[in-house]
Amino acid sequence: MHDIAVGSMELVKKYGGVLASEHGDGIVRGALNEAFLGPELCDVYRRLKQIFDPDGLLNPGKIIDTPPLTENLRMGPTYHTIELIEELDWSEEEGFARAVEQCNGNGACRKLESGVMCPSYMVTRDERHTTRGRANALRSVMSGALPVEELTGEALYEVMDLCVQCKGCKTECPSNVDMARIKAEWLAKYWEANGVPLRVRLFAHQPGWPGGSGAAGRPGWPTSACATRLCAG
């Protein structure tokens, strides 16, 4: 990765291009700035930063004096995920973990002005309730950053619960993260460990309930109506 990044930078420099444009240098390309711009210009940047931010409080480690490319990696050489028995077919994504890792953190799920994704975030404005927040929480457990027991714990349930499985992320996320499908797989694990609530069981079997009115001679309506009111809270 390091060699590819440096080689790409050298080609861009050779042909008079720019190292970054829309998204700036930041922490991703900052480590290449001195080689690309030269130490003299980088020193001007550094002195300007010291004038306006002598204590280094504003966005430290960006553009100048950034860490090496091989630090702060989401997936470093020791990264691995736990093995899960999968209920759905994730072969196209190369496994459930890879499906979760499709989230690249771009934050499109935090938009508020248009589109569908992500309806729960539009209401709560809480990062946990974005597609990114849910993917990060799952990845943290599956990679060992959090205890594996948290996969079926209440904290992760709170993160996943408000996903209404609308599939807005599947169409609007640049990475096409399918959180609705991911949640279905996760719920299978959660319910296996914690049991399936009565409310969920009632909804699952509702299509098979007898319908109609008891007064009209079709038994079952009173039970169905009562159970539906119970489910609806």
Short mmCIF file of C-alpha atoms in Angstrom, two decimals:
data_model
loop_
_atom_site.label_atom_id
_atom_site.label_comp_id
_atom_site.label_asym_id
_atom_site.label_seq_id
_atom_site.Cartn_x
_atom_site.Cartn_y
_atom_site.Cartn_z
CA MET A 1 0.00 0.00 0.00
CA HIS A 2 2.80 2.40 0.91
CA ASP A 3 4.72 1.72 -2.29
CA ILE A 4 1.61 2.18 -4.44
CA ALA A 5 0.78 5.50 -2.74
CA VAL A 6 4.31 6.86 -3.12
CA GLY A 7 4.56 5.65 -6.71
CA SER A 8 1.25 7.28 -7.59
CA MET A 9 2.35 10.54 -5.98
CA GLU A 10 5.59 10.54 -7.98
CA LEU A 11 3.68 10.03 -11.25
CA VAL A 12 1.28 12.86 -10.41
CA LYS A 13 4.21 15.15 -9.59
CA LYS A 14 6.03 14.19 -12.77
CA TYR A 15 3.10 15.17 -14.98
CA GLY A 16 2.23 18.37 -13.12
CA GLY A 17 -0.89 17.15 -11.39
CA VAL A 18 -2.22 17.79 -7.90
CA LEU A 19 -2.12 15.40 -4.97
CA ALA A 20 -5.61 16.23 -3.73
CA SER A 21 -8.56 18.32 -4.80
CA GLU A 22 -12.12 18.03 -3.51
CA HIS A 23 -11.33 16.28 -0.22
CA GLY A 24 -8.00 17.98 0.51
CA ASP A 25 -4.85 16.39 1.88
CA GLY A 26 -6.01 15.61 5.39
CA ILE A 27 -4.52 12.61 7.13
CA VAL A 28 -4.71 10.30 4.11
CA ARG A 29 -2.32 12.20 1.83
CA GLY A 30 -0.66 14.45 4.37
CA ALA A 31 2.30 12.12 4.79
CA LEU A 32 3.14 12.65 1.10
CA ASN A 33 2.98 16.44 1.16
CA GLU A 34 6.61 17.13 1.95
CA ALA A 35 7.84 14.87 -0.84
CA PHE A 36 5.31 16.40 -3.23
CA LEU A 37 5.54 20.09 -2.29
CA GLY A 38 9.08 20.22 -0.99
CA PRO A 39 10.37 20.94 2.52
CA GLU A 40 10.55 24.70 1.97
CA LEU A 41 6.86 25.15 1.18
CA CYS A 42 5.84 22.68 3.89
CA ASP A 43 7.83 24.71 6.39
CA VAL A 44 5.81 27.80 5.39
CA TYR A 45 2.63 25.80 6.05
CA ARG A 46 4.01 24.73 9.40
CA ARG A 47 4.91 28.29 10.49
CA LEU A 48 1.52 29.59 9.36
CA LYS A 49 -0.19 26.90 11.40
CA GLN A 50 1.90 27.83 14.46
CA ILE A 51 0.89 31.49 14.14
CA PHE A 52 -2.85 30.81 14.14
CA ASP A 53 -2.83 27.63 16.23
CA PRO A 54 0.18 27.74 18.57
CA ASP A 55 -1.18 25.00 20.82
CA GLY A 56 -2.04 22.64 17.96
CA LEU A 57 -5.69 22.36 18.96
CA LEU A 58 -7.28 22.74 15.54
CA ASN A 59 -7.28 19.54 13.51
CA PRO A 60 -3.84 18.33 14.61
CA GLY A 61 -1.95 15.88 12.43
CA LYS A 62 -3.60 17.00 9.20
CA ILE A 63 -1.77 18.30 6.11
CA ILE A 64 1.48 18.87 8.02
CA ASP A 65 3.21 16.65 10.59
CA THR A 66 0.81 13.85 9.78
CA PRO A 67 1.44 10.25 10.90
CA PRO A 68 2.87 7.74 8.41
CA LEU A 69 0.58 6.09 5.88
CA THR A 70 0.81 2.80 7.73
CA GLU A 71 -0.62 4.16 11.00
CA ASN A 72 -4.26 4.63 12.04
CA LEU A 73 -5.45 1.95 9.64
CA ARG A 74 -8.94 0.57 10.04
CA MET A 75 -7.63 -2.73 8.72
CA GLY A 76 -3.98 -3.28 9.57
CA PRO A 77 -1.86 -6.43 9.21
CA THR A 78 -3.31 -7.92 12.40
CA TYR A 79 -6.94 -7.24 11.48
CA HIS A 80 -9.23 -10.27 11.44
CA THR A 81 -12.89 -10.97 12.10
CA ILE A 82 -14.62 -13.68 14.08
CA GLU A 83 -16.16 -16.63 12.28
CA LEU A 84 -19.95 -16.73 12.22
CA ILE A 85 -22.42 -19.34 11.04
CA GLU A 86 -24.33 -17.31 8.45
CA GLU A 87 -28.05 -17.69 7.87
CA LEU A 88 -28.16 -15.82 4.56
CA ASP A 89 -26.07 -16.28 1.42
CA TRP A 90 -23.23 -13.74 1.55
CA SER A 91 -21.10 -15.37 -1.16
CA GLU A 92 -21.38 -12.35 -3.46
CA GLU A 93 -19.94 -10.13 -0.71
CA GLU A 94 -17.40 -12.82 0.30
CA GLY A 95 -18.99 -13.19 3.71
CA PHE A 96 -21.03 -11.28 6.26
CA ALA A 97 -17.98 -9.46 7.61
CA ARG A 98 -17.09 -8.17 4.13
CA ALA A 99 -20.67 -6.93 3.70
CA VAL A 100 -20.31 -4.91 6.91
CA GLU A 101 -16.92 -3.62 5.77
CA GLN A 102 -18.44 -2.19 2.58
CA CYS A 103 -19.08 0.92 4.66
CA ASN A 104 -16.12 3.20 3.94
CA GLY A 105 -17.20 5.91 6.38
CA ASN A 106 -18.09 8.57 3.80
CA GLY A 107 -21.07 9.70 5.93
CA ALA A 108 -23.67 10.07 3.16
CA CYS A 109 -26.12 8.51 5.63
CA ARG A 110 -25.96 11.71 7.70
CA LYS A 111 -27.73 13.85 5.11
CA LEU A 112 -30.88 15.64 6.19
CA GLU A 113 -32.20 17.50 3.17
CA SER A 114 -33.21 14.85 0.65
CA GLY A 115 -33.46 11.16 -0.11
CA VAL A 116 -34.36 8.26 2.15
CA MET A 117 -31.14 7.33 3.93
CA CYS A 118 -31.13 7.30 6.87
CA PRO A 119 -34.62 7.93 8.32
CA SER A 120 -33.76 7.10 11.92
CA TYR A 121 -30.80 9.50 11.87
CA MET A 122 -32.99 12.23 10.38
CA VAL A 123 -35.11 11.99 13.53
CA THR A 124 -32.54 11.37 16.28
CA ARG A 125 -29.46 13.13 14.80
CA ASP A 126 -27.45 10.47 16.64
CA GLU A 127 -24.45 8.92 14.87
CA ARG A 128 -25.38 5.53 16.28
CA HIS A 129 -28.50 5.60 14.16
CA THR A 130 -26.73 6.08 10.83
CA THR A 131 -25.81 3.27 8.47
CA ARG A 132 -22.19 4.13 9.25
CA GLY A 133 -22.75 3.99 13.00
CA ARG A 134 -24.34 0.55 12.77
CA ALA A 135 -21.61 -0.76 10.47
CA ASN A 136 -18.90 0.59 12.77
CA ALA A 137 -20.52 -1.00 15.82
CA LEU A 138 -20.80 -4.39 14.12
CA ARG A 139 -17.26 -4.19 12.78
CA SER A 140 -15.90 -3.26 16.20
CA VAL A 141 -17.39 -6.41 17.70
CA MET A 142 -16.47 -8.69 14.83
CA SER A 143 -12.86 -7.48 14.75
CA GLY A 144 -12.34 -7.83 18.50
CA ALA A 145 -12.20 -4.12 19.29
CA LEU A 146 -15.20 -4.85 21.54
CA PRO A 147 -15.87 -8.11 23.39
CA VAL A 148 -17.50 -10.75 21.20
CA GLU A 149 -20.34 -11.03 23.73
CA GLU A 150 -21.46 -7.57 22.65
CA LEU A 151 -22.63 -9.01 19.32
CA THR A 152 -25.81 -10.13 21.06
CA GLY A 153 -25.76 -7.54 23.83
CA GLU A 154 -28.22 -4.78 24.63
CA ALA A 155 -25.89 -1.97 23.56
CA LEU A 156 -25.69 -3.28 20.00
CA TYR A 157 -29.43 -3.95 20.05
CA GLU A 158 -30.01 -0.26 20.77
CA VAL A 159 -27.78 0.65 17.82
CA MET A 160 -29.55 -1.71 15.41
CA ASP A 161 -33.11 -1.40 16.69
CA LEU A 162 -34.10 1.83 14.94
CA CYS A 163 -33.04 0.57 11.53
CA VAL A 164 -36.41 0.26 9.81
CA GLN A 165 -34.91 -1.89 7.03
CA CYS A 166 -36.11 0.50 4.34
CA LYS A 167 -33.12 -0.33 2.09
CA GLY A 168 -32.47 3.37 1.49
CA CYS A 169 -28.77 2.71 2.09
CA LYS A 170 -28.75 -0.06 -0.51
CA THR A 171 -29.59 2.47 -3.21
CA GLU A 172 -28.25 5.78 -1.85
CA CYS A 173 -25.00 4.78 -0.13
CA PRO A 174 -22.02 5.14 -2.53
CA SER A 175 -20.84 1.74 -1.28
CA ASN A 176 -24.34 0.19 -1.50
CA VAL A 177 -24.26 -0.99 2.10
CA ASP A 178 -27.36 -3.14 2.61
CA MET A 179 -28.03 -2.55 6.28
CA ALA A 180 -31.53 -4.05 6.02
CA ARG A 181 -30.06 -7.41 5.04
CA ILE A 182 -27.21 -7.05 7.51
CA LYS A 183 -29.74 -6.42 10.29
CA ALA A 184 -31.68 -9.55 9.32
CA GLU A 185 -28.51 -11.63 9.70
CA TRP A 186 -27.64 -9.94 12.98
CA LEU A 187 -31.16 -10.40 14.36
CA ALA A 188 -30.89 -14.14 13.78
CA LYS A 189 -27.84 -14.15 16.06
CA TYR A 190 -29.45 -11.85 18.62
CA TRP A 191 -32.67 -13.86 18.88
CA GLU A 192 -30.76 -17.13 19.01
CA ALA A 193 -28.97 -15.84 22.09
CA ASN A 194 -31.82 -13.92 23.71
CA GLY A 195 -34.98 -15.63 22.49
CA VAL A 196 -37.63 -14.33 20.09
CA PRO A 197 -40.12 -11.94 21.77
CA LEU A 198 -43.82 -12.82 21.74
CA ARG A 199 -44.60 -9.66 19.76
CA VAL A 200 -42.24 -10.74 16.98
CA ARG A 201 -43.65 -14.27 16.94
CA LEU A 202 -47.19 -12.93 16.67
CA PHE A 203 -46.33 -10.69 13.73
CA ALA A 204 -44.42 -13.50 12.02
CA HIS A 205 -47.44 -15.81 12.13
CA GLN A 206 -50.12 -13.17 11.54
CA PRO A 207 -50.60 -13.99 7.80
CA GLY A 208 -51.74 -17.47 8.79
CA TRP A 209 -54.32 -16.35 11.28
CA PRO A 210 -57.97 -16.94 10.36
CA GLY A 211 -59.74 -13.71 9.42
CA GLY A 212 -63.23 -12.41 9.32
CA SER A 213 -65.83 -11.66 11.94
CA GLY A 214 -66.85 -14.02 14.70
CA ALA A 215 -70.43 -12.69 14.39
CA ALA A 216 -70.49 -13.78 10.74
CA GLY A 217 -69.68 -17.33 11.69
CA ARG A 218 -65.96 -17.23 10.91
CA PRO A 219 -64.09 -17.99 14.12
CA GLY A 220 -60.74 -16.44 14.78
CA TRP A 221 -61.43 -12.75 14.36
CA PRO A 222 -61.57 -11.92 18.07
CA THR A 223 -58.23 -13.68 18.65
CA SER A 224 -56.61 -12.03 15.65
CA ALA A 225 -57.87 -8.56 16.51
CA CYS A 226 -56.76 -8.92 20.12
CA ALA A 227 -53.30 -10.14 19.12
CA THR A 228 -52.92 -7.32 16.59
CA ARG A 229 -53.77 -4.72 19.27
CA LEU A 230 -51.29 -6.42 21.59
CA CYS A 231 -48.56 -6.28 18.93
CA ALA A 232 -49.25 -2.65 18.16
CA GLY A 233 -48.80 -1.78 21.83
#
